[in-house]
Coordinates of N, CA and C in Angstrom, one line a residue:
M1 N -18.0 -7.6 -116.2 CA -19.0 -6.2 -115.7 C -19.8 -6.4 -117.1
A2 N -20.3 -5.2 -117.3 CA -21.3 -5.1 -118.8 C -20.5 -4.9 -119.9
N3 N -21.3 -5.5 -120.4 CA -20.8 -4.7 -122.2 C -21.9 -3.4 -122.4
E4 N -21.6 -3.6 -123.5 CA -22.7 -2.3 -124.6 C -23.8 -3.0 -124.5
S5 N -24.2 -4.0 -124.4 CA -25.1 -5.3 -124.8 C -26.2 -5.2 -123.5
G6 N -25.3 -5.3 -122.3 CA -26.2 -5.6 -121.0 C -25.7 -5.8 -120.3
P7 N -25.8 -6.3 -118.7 CA -25.0 -6.4 -117.6 C -24.9 -8.4 -118.1
D8 N -23.8 -8.7 -118.1 CA -23.1 -10.1 -118.3 C -23.6 -10.6 -116.8
E9 N -23.1 -12.7 -116.9 CA -24.4 -13.6 -116.0 C -23.9 -13.6 -114.5
T10 N -22.5 -12.2 -114.2 CA -22.3 -12.5 -112.4 C -23.5 -12.7 -111.0
G11 N -25.3 -11.9 -111.7 CA -26.0 -12.1 -110.7 C -26.0 -13.5 -110.6
K12 N -26.0 -14.9 -111.3 CA -26.6 -16.3 -111.5 C -26.4 -16.7 -110.5
T13 N -27.8 -17.5 -109.9 CA -26.7 -18.2 -109.1 C -26.6 -19.6 -109.2
G14 N -26.4 -20.5 -110.3 CA -26.4 -21.6 -110.3 C -26.7 -22.2 -111.7
P15 N -25.6 -23.2 -111.8 CA -25.7 -23.6 -113.2 C -26.9 -23.7 -114.0
G16 N -27.6 -23.8 -114.9 CA -28.3 -23.9 -115.6 C -28.9 -23.5 -116.5
K17 N -30.0 -22.9 -117.6 CA -30.6 -22.3 -118.7 C -31.3 -21.5 -118.3
S18 N -31.7 -19.9 -117.9 CA -32.0 -19.4 -117.5 C -33.8 -19.3 -117.6
G19 N -34.0 -19.9 -118.7 CA -34.9 -20.1 -119.8 C -36.4 -21.6 -119.3
E20 N -35.1 -22.3 -118.8 CA -36.2 -23.1 -118.4 C -36.7 -23.4 -117.0
R21 N -37.6 -24.1 -117.2 CA -38.6 -24.1 -116.1 C -38.6 -24.8 -115.1
A22 N -38.9 -25.0 -113.7 CA -38.3 -26.5 -113.1 C -39.5 -27.4 -112.9
F23 N -40.0 -26.8 -113.5 CA -42.2 -27.2 -113.1 C -42.6 -26.9 -114.3
R24 N -43.2 -27.8 -115.0 CA -44.1 -28.0 -116.2 C -45.4 -27.0 -116.1
D25 N -46.6 -26.1 -116.1 CA -47.2 -26.2 -116.2 C -48.3 -26.7 -116.2
D26 N -48.3 -27.7 -116.8 CA -49.7 -29.0 -117.3 C -49.0 -30.3 -115.6
D27 N -48.4 -30.2 -115.5 CA -48.1 -31.0 -113.8 C -48.5 -30.6 -112.4
L28 N -48.3 -28.9 -112.9 CA -49.0 -27.9 -111.6 C -50.7 -28.3 -112.3
E29 N -50.2 -28.0 -112.6 CA -52.6 -28.1 -112.6 C -53.1 -29.5 -112.2
R30 N -52.3 -30.5 -113.1 CA -52.7 -32.1 -112.6 C -52.9 -32.1 -110.9
R31 N -51.4 -31.1 -110.4 CA -51.5 -31.4 -108.5 C -52.1 -30.9 -108.3
R32 N -52.5 -29.6 -108.7 CA -53.4 -28.5 -108.2 C -54.9 -29.5 -108.3
R33 N -55.8 -29.8 -109.1 CA -57.0 -30.5 -109.0 C -56.5 -31.8 -108.5
Q34 N -55.7 -32.4 -108.1 CA -55.4 -33.5 -107.5 C -55.8 -33.7 -105.9
L35 N -54.8 -32.1 -105.3 CA -54.8 -31.3 -104.1 C -57.1 -31.0 -104.0
A36 N -57.3 -30.5 -104.5 CA -58.5 -30.2 -104.3 C -60.0 -30.9 -104.3
E37 N -59.7 -32.8 -105.5 CA -60.3 -33.5 -105.5 C -60.2 -34.1 -103.7
T38 N -58.7 -34.4 -103.3 CA -59.1 -34.4 -102.2 C -59.2 -33.7 -100.6
L39 N -59.2 -32.4 -101.3 CA -59.4 -31.6 -99.5 C -61.2 -31.6 -99.9
A40 N -61.7 -32.1 -101.1 CA -63.4 -32.2 -100.9 C -63.6 -33.4 -100.4
A41 N -63.3 -34.4 -100.8 CA -63.3 -36.0 -100.5 C -63.3 -35.6 -98.6
R42 N -62.1 -35.5 -98.0 CA -62.4 -34.9 -96.5 C -63.2 -33.9 -96.3
R43 N -63.4 -33.5 -96.6 CA -64.5 -32.1 -96.0 C -65.9 -33.1 -95.8
Q44 N -66.2 -33.7 -97.1 CA -66.8 -34.3 -97.7 C -68.0 -35.6 -95.8
G45 N -66.2 -35.7 -95.7 CA -65.8 -36.8 -94.3 C -66.4 -36.3 -93.1
E46 N -65.6 -35.3 -93.4 CA -66.1 -34.6 -92.1 C -67.9 -33.9 -91.3
G47 N -68.1 -33.7 -92.8 CA -69.4 -33.4 -92.5 C -70.6 -34.9 -92.2
E48 N -70.0 -35.5 -92.5 CA -71.1 -36.6 -92.3 C -70.3 -37.6 -90.7
G49 N -69.8 -37.0 -90.3 CA -68.7 -37.8 -89.2 C -69.8 -37.0 -88.1
G50 N -70.7 -36.3 -88.3 CA -70.7 -35.4 -86.6 C -70.5 -33.1 -87.0
R51 N -70.9 -33.4 -85.5 CA -71.3 -32.0 -85.2 C -69.7 -31.0 -86.2
G52 N -68.2 -32.5 -85.9 CA -67.3 -31.8 -86.4 C -66.4 -31.5 -84.7
A53 N -65.5 -30.0 -85.1 CA -64.8 -29.7 -83.8 C -65.3 -29.2 -82.8
K54 N -66.0 -28.8 -82.6 CA -66.9 -28.5 -81.3 C -67.5 -30.1 -80.6
S55 N -67.9 -31.2 -81.0 CA -68.2 -32.2 -80.0 C -66.6 -32.8 -79.3
G56 N -65.9 -33.0 -79.8 CA -64.6 -33.0 -79.9 C -64.1 -32.5 -78.5
E57 N -64.4 -31.0 -78.4 CA -63.6 -30.2 -77.4 C -65.0 -31.1 -76.2
T58 N -66.3 -30.6 -76.7 CA -67.1 -31.5 -75.1 C -66.2 -33.1 -74.9
T59 N -66.0 -33.2 -75.7 CA -65.6 -35.0 -75.6 C -64.3 -35.1 -74.8
G60 N -63.5 -33.9 -74.4 CA -62.4 -34.0 -73.9 C -62.9 -33.4 -72.6
Y61 N -64.1 -32.1 -72.9 CA -64.3 -31.5 -71.2 C -65.2 -32.4 -70.1
G62 N -65.9 -33.6 -70.8 CA -66.8 -33.9 -70.4 C -65.6 -35.7 -69.7
Q63 N -64.5 -35.3 -70.5 CA -63.7 -36.9 -69.9 C -63.1 -36.4 -68.9
A64 N -62.2 -35.0 -68.8 CA -61.9 -33.7 -67.9 C -62.2 -33.8 -66.2
V65 N -63.9 -33.6 -66.3 CA -64.5 -34.0 -65.4 C -64.9 -35.7 -65.5
K66 N -64.9 -36.7 -65.6 CA -65.4 -37.7 -65.5 C -63.9 -38.7 -64.5
L67 N -62.9 -37.9 -65.2 CA -61.5 -38.2 -64.2 C -61.5 -37.3 -63.1
S68 N -61.4 -36.5 -63.1 CA -61.7 -35.5 -62.1 C -62.4 -36.0 -60.7
S69 N -63.1 -36.1 -60.7 CA -64.3 -36.6 -60.4 C -64.1 -38.3 -59.8
E70 N -63.3 -38.8 -60.4 CA -63.0 -40.6 -60.3 C -62.1 -40.3 -59.2
F71 N -61.4 -38.9 -59.3 CA -60.0 -39.4 -58.5 C -60.7 -37.9 -57.0
I72 N -61.3 -37.5 -57.3 CA -62.0 -36.5 -56.1 C -62.4 -37.5 -55.5
A73 N -63.5 -37.7 -55.5 CA -64.5 -39.5 -55.3 C -63.6 -40.2 -53.7
G74 N -62.5 -41.0 -54.5 CA -61.2 -41.5 -53.6 C -60.9 -41.2 -52.8
V75 N -60.1 -39.8 -53.2 CA -60.0 -39.3 -52.0 C -60.9 -38.9 -51.0
A76 N -62.0 -38.3 -50.6 CA -63.3 -37.9 -50.3 C -63.6 -39.1 -49.5
V77 N -63.5 -40.3 -50.0 CA -64.0 -41.8 -49.6 C -62.8 -41.8 -48.7
G78 N -61.7 -42.1 -48.7 CA -60.7 -42.5 -47.9 C -60.8 -41.0 -46.5
A79 N -61.4 -40.1 -46.8 CA -61.0 -39.4 -45.8 C -61.9 -39.2 -44.9
G80 N -63.4 -39.4 -44.9 CA -64.6 -40.3 -44.9 C -64.6 -41.5 -43.8
L81 N -63.9 -42.2 -44.6 CA -63.6 -43.4 -43.3 C -62.8 -43.5 -42.6
G82 N -61.4 -42.2 -43.1 CA -60.5 -41.9 -42.0 C -61.2 -41.8 -40.8
W83 N -62.5 -40.4 -41.1 CA -62.3 -39.6 -39.9 C -63.6 -40.8 -39.1
A84 N -64.3 -41.4 -39.6 CA -65.3 -42.2 -38.8 C -64.6 -42.7 -38.1
I85 N -63.4 -43.5 -38.2 CA -63.0 -45.2 -37.4 C -62.0 -43.8 -36.3
D86 N -61.6 -42.7 -36.9 CA -60.8 -42.2 -35.5 C -62.3 -41.1 -34.7
R87 N -63.2 -41.5 -35.2 CA -64.3 -41.2 -33.5 C -64.5 -42.3 -33.3
L88 N -64.9 -43.1 -33.9 CA -65.2 -44.7 -33.2 C -64.3 -45.2 -32.4
A89 N -62.7 -45.6 -32.5 CA -62.1 -46.1 -32.0 C -61.7 -45.1 -31.3
G90 N -61.2 -43.7 -31.2 CA -60.2 -42.6 -31.0 C -58.8 -42.4 -31.1
T91 N -58.8 -42.9 -32.2 CA -57.1 -43.2 -32.8 C -56.6 -42.4 -33.7
S92 N -57.3 -40.7 -33.6 CA -57.0 -39.6 -33.7 C -55.2 -38.5 -33.7
P93 N -54.9 -38.4 -34.5 CA -55.7 -39.0 -36.7 C -55.1 -39.6 -37.9
W94 N -55.0 -41.0 -36.6 CA -53.7 -42.1 -37.9 C -55.4 -42.6 -38.2
G95 N -55.8 -42.8 -38.4 CA -56.8 -43.5 -39.1 C -57.1 -42.8 -40.5
L96 N -57.4 -40.8 -39.9 CA -57.2 -40.0 -41.0 C -56.2 -39.9 -41.9
I97 N -54.7 -39.9 -41.5 CA -54.3 -40.4 -42.1 C -53.4 -41.2 -43.1
V98 N -54.0 -42.6 -42.0 CA -54.2 -43.9 -43.1 C -54.9 -44.3 -44.3
F99 N -55.8 -43.7 -43.9 CA -57.2 -44.0 -45.4 C -57.3 -42.2 -46.0
L100 N -56.5 -41.4 -46.0 CA -57.0 -40.4 -46.4 C -55.3 -40.6 -47.5
L101 N -54.7 -41.6 -47.2 CA -53.3 -42.2 -48.6 C -53.8 -43.4 -48.9
L102 N -54.9 -43.9 -48.6 CA -55.3 -45.0 -48.7 C -56.5 -43.9 -49.9
G103 N -56.8 -44.0 -50.1 CA -58.1 -43.1 -50.2 C -57.4 -42.3 -51.9
F104 N -55.9 -41.5 -52.2 CA -55.6 -40.6 -52.9 C -54.8 -41.9 -53.4
G105 N -54.8 -43.2 -53.2 CA -54.1 -44.4 -54.2 C -54.9 -44.8 -54.9
A106 N -56.7 -45.3 -54.3 CA -57.5 -45.5 -55.1 C -58.2 -44.8 -55.9
G107 N -58.1 -43.7 -55.6 CA -58.5 -42.3 -57.1 C -57.4 -42.9 -58.0
V108 N -56.1 -42.1 -58.2 CA -54.8 -42.5 -58.7 C -55.4 -43.8 -59.3
L109 N -55.6 -45.3 -59.2 CA -56.0 -46.4 -59.6 C -57.2 -46.3 -60.4
N110 N -58.0 -45.8 -60.1 CA -59.5 -45.0 -60.4 C -59.4 -44.5 -62.2
V111 N -58.0 -43.2 -61.5 CA -58.1 -41.9 -62.9 C -57.4 -43.3 -64.1
M112 N -56.4 -44.0 -63.7 CA -55.7 -44.7 -64.6 C -56.2 -45.9 -65.3
R113 N -57.1 -46.5 -64.1 CA -58.8 -47.5 -65.4 C -58.8 -46.8 -65.8
S114 N -59.0 -45.9 -65.6 CA -60.3 -44.7 -66.5 C -59.6 -44.5 -67.7
A115 N -58.7 -44.3 -67.5 CA -57.8 -43.1 -69.0 C -57.1 -44.7 -69.8
G116 N -57.1 -45.6 -69.2 CA -57.0 -46.9 -70.2 C -55.6 -47.7 -69.6
V117 N -54.6 -46.6 -69.0 CA -53.0 -46.9 -69.0 C -53.4 -48.1 -68.0
V118 N -53.6 -48.5 -67.0 CA -53.9 -50.1 -66.2 C -55.5 -50.4 -66.5
A119 N -55.1 -52.3 -67.3 CA -56.4 -52.9 -67.4 C -56.9 -53.2 -66.2
Q120 N -58.3 -53.3 -66.5 CA -59.4 -54.1 -66.2 C -59.4 -55.3 -65.0
V121 N -60.2 -54.9 -64.1 CA -59.3 -57.0 -63.5 C -61.0 -57.3 -64.4
D122 N -60.5 -58.1 -64.2 CA -61.5 -59.7 -64.9 C -61.8 -60.2 -64.0
P123 N -63.4 -60.3 -63.1 CA -62.7 -61.9 -62.5 C -62.7 -63.1 -62.5
K124 N -63.4 -63.5 -63.8 CA -63.3 -64.6 -65.0 C -62.0 -64.8 -64.4
A125 N -61.1 -63.9 -65.0 CA -59.8 -64.2 -65.6 C -59.1 -64.9 -63.9
S126 N -58.8 -64.3 -63.0 CA -58.7 -64.9 -61.7 C -59.0 -65.5 -61.8
D127 N -60.4 -66.2 -61.3 CA -60.7 -67.5 -61.1 C -60.1 -68.6 -62.4
K128 N -59.9 -68.4 -62.9 CA -59.3 -69.5 -63.8 C -57.7 -69.8 -63.9
N129 N -57.0 -68.5 -63.4 CA -55.4 -68.7 -63.2 C -55.7 -69.0 -62.2
A130 N -56.4 -69.3 -60.8 CA -56.5 -69.2 -59.3 C -56.8 -71.1 -59.6
G131 N -57.3 -71.5 -60.7 CA -57.8 -73.0 -61.2 C -56.5 -73.6 -61.5
D132 N -55.2 -72.7 -61.9 CA -54.1 -73.3 -62.6 C -53.5 -73.4 -62.1
R133 N -52.7 -72.9 -61.1 CA -52.3 -72.3 -59.5 C -52.8 -74.0 -59.1
D134 N -53.5 -74.5 -59.3 CA -53.9 -75.6 -58.0 C -53.2 -76.7 -58.3
N135 N -53.4 -76.8 -59.6 CA -53.3 -78.4 -60.3 C -52.0 -78.2 -60.5

């Protein structure tokens, strides 16, 4: 309860002295200066690196166009070959179906290779492996 000099300490939330500071002013000032130096160094690095965030967006769009065009090209070539074989051999629609599926698989493989998910085929390495198997 309150007495004549003021309220009691029922509003306190934890142990400790109310006059004691958790952080000292000099420590906060040192940390503020260190943060300012770090931010200034990063801003200088970004300025020297190139055009900034705009070039990153352009690179992302370019990569998306490249990957989508590789996929569409694989499907289109497969469909075109299948249609041509059907016209020449008279096997409609089986050539188109088979080569469309093969074109789809080739398009997916091209996209995965371009994205770096699947390793590129190195003809020199396959020749070395073939020579090792013969021995």
